[in-house]
Short mmCIF file of C-alpha atoms in Angstrom, two decimals:
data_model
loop_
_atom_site.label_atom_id
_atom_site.label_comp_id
_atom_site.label_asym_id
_atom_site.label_seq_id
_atom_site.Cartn_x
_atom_site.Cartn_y
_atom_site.Cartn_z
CA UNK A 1 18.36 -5.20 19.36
CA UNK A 2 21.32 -3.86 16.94
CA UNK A 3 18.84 -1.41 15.47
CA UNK A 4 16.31 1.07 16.44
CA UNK A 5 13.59 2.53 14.02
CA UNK A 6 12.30 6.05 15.03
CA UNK A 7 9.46 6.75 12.80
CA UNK A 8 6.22 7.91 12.25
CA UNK A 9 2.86 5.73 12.45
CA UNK A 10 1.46 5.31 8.61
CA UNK A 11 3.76 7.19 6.67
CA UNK A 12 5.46 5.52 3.63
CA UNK A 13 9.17 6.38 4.29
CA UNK A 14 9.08 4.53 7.83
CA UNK A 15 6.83 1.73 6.31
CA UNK A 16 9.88 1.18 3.60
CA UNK A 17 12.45 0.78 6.10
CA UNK A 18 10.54 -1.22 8.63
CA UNK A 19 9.63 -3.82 5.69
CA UNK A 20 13.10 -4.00 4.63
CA UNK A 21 14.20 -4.50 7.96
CA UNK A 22 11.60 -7.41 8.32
CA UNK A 23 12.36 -8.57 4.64
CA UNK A 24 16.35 -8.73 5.62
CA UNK A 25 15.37 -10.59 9.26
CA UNK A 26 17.53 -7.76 11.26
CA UNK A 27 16.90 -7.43 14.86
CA UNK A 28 15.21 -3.94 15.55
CA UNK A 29 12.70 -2.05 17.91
CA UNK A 30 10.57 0.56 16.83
CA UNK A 31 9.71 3.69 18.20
CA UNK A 32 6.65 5.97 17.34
CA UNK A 33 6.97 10.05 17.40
CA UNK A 34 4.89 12.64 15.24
CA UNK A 35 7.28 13.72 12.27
CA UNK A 36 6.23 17.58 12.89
CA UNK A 37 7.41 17.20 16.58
CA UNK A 38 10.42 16.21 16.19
CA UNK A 39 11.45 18.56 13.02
CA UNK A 40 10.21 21.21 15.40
CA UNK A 41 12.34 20.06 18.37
CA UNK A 42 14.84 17.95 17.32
CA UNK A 43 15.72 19.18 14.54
CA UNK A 44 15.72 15.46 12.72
CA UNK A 45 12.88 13.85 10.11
CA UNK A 46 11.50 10.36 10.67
CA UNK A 47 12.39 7.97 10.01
CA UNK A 48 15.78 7.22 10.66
CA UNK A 49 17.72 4.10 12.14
CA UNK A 50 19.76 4.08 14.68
CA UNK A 51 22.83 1.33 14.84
CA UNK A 52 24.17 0.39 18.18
CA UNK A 53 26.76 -1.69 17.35
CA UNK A 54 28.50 1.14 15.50
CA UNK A 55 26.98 4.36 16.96
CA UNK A 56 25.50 5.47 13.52
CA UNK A 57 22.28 7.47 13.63
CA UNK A 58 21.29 7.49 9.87
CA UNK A 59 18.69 9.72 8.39
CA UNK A 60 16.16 9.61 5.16
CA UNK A 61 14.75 6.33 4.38
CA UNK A 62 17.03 6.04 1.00
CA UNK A 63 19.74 6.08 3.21
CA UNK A 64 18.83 4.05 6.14
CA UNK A 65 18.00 1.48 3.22
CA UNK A 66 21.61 1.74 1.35
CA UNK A 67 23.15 1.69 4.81
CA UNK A 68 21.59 -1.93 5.54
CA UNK A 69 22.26 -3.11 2.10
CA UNK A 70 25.72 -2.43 2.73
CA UNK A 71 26.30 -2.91 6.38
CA UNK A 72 23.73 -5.68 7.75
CA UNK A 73 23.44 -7.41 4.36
CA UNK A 74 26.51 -9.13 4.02
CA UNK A 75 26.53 -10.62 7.89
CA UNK A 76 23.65 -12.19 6.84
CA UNK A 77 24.36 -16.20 7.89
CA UNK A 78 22.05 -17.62 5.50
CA UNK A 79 23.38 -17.45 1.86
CA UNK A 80 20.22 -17.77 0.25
CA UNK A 81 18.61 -15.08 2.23
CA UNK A 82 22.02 -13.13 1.55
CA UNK A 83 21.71 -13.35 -1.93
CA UNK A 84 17.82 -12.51 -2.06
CA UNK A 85 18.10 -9.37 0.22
CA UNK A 86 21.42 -8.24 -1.59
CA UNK A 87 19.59 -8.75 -5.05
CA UNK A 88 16.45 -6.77 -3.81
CA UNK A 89 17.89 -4.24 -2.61
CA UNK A 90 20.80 -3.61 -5.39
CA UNK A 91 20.58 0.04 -6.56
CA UNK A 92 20.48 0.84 -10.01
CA UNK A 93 19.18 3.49 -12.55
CA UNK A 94 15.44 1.71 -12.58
CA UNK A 95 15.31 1.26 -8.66
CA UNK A 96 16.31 5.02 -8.65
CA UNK A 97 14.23 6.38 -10.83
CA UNK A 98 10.85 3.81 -8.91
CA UNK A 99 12.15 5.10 -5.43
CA UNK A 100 12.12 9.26 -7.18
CA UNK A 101 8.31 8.62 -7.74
CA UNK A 102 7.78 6.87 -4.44
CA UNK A 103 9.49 9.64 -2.63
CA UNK A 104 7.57 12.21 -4.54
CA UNK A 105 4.25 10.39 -3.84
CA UNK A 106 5.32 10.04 0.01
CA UNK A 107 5.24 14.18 -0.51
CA UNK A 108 1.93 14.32 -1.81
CA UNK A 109 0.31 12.13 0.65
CA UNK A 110 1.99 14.45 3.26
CA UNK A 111 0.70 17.57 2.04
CA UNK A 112 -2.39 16.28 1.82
CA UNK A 113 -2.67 15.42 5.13
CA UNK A 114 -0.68 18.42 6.34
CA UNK A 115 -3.68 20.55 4.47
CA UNK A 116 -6.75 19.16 6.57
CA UNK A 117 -4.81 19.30 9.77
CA UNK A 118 -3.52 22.83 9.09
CA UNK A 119 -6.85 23.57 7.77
CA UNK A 120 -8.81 25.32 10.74
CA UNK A 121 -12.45 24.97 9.09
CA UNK A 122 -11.92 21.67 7.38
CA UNK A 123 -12.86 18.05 8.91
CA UNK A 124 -9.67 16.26 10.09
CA UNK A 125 -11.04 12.99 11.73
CA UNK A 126 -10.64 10.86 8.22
CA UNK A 127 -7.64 11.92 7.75
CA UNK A 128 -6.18 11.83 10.90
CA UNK A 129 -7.28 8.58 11.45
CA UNK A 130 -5.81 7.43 7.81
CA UNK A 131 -1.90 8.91 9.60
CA UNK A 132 -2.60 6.63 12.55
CA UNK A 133 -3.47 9.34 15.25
CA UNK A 134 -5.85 7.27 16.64
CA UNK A 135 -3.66 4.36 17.14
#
């Protein structure tokens, strides 16, 4: 496949990518790591796409999602799927402003997780089970 999807299991900034890239009918594979790990490690968040036909490794799902509008989008063969992705995806100051919150409630949901597994005398089963750890 052209693309490659590193991200992390349940976590709303992988889960927007991946359905765009299902929406838009692009060829990709997925890959699963744990979004601490690789900050620690490698330095990188999840998600982020990786494009082998032009060596691009593209971080932050706002960006991985502009990059397809602008990249994959127009290749697209069928015009009427061409036109629907293009016209979802167009950026403008209300899609902005809808992705700000989204992105801030991503951070929320994060924390909140990040607080029961940090949390040495709280139960983490729920909510490690709610970020996939179980899967």
């Amino acid at each position: 496949p052209q693309y490659a999807l590193i991200a992390m299991p349940i976590n709303h900034f992988g889960e927007r990518v991946r359905w765009v890239l299902d929406l838009i009918g692009a060829d990709y594979e997925e890959f699963t790591v744990g979004g601490l790990i690789s900050a620690f490690l490698r330095g990188r968040s999840v998600p982020h796409l990786i494009d082998r036909k032009s060596c691009s490794m593209i971080g932050n799902s706002d960006e991985c999602i502009a990059y397809l509008s602008a990249v994959y989008v127009p290749t697209i063969q069928d015009s009427q799927l061409r036109e629907k992705a293009a016209s979802f995806l167009a950026s403008n100051e209300q899609t902005r402003i809808w992705n700000q919150k989204l992105n801030q409630l991503g951070h929320l949901v994060q924390g909140w997780c990040y607080f029961y597994i940090l949390a040495g005398d709280m139960d983490t089963e729920g909510c490690l089970t709610a970020w996939g750890a179980f899967e």
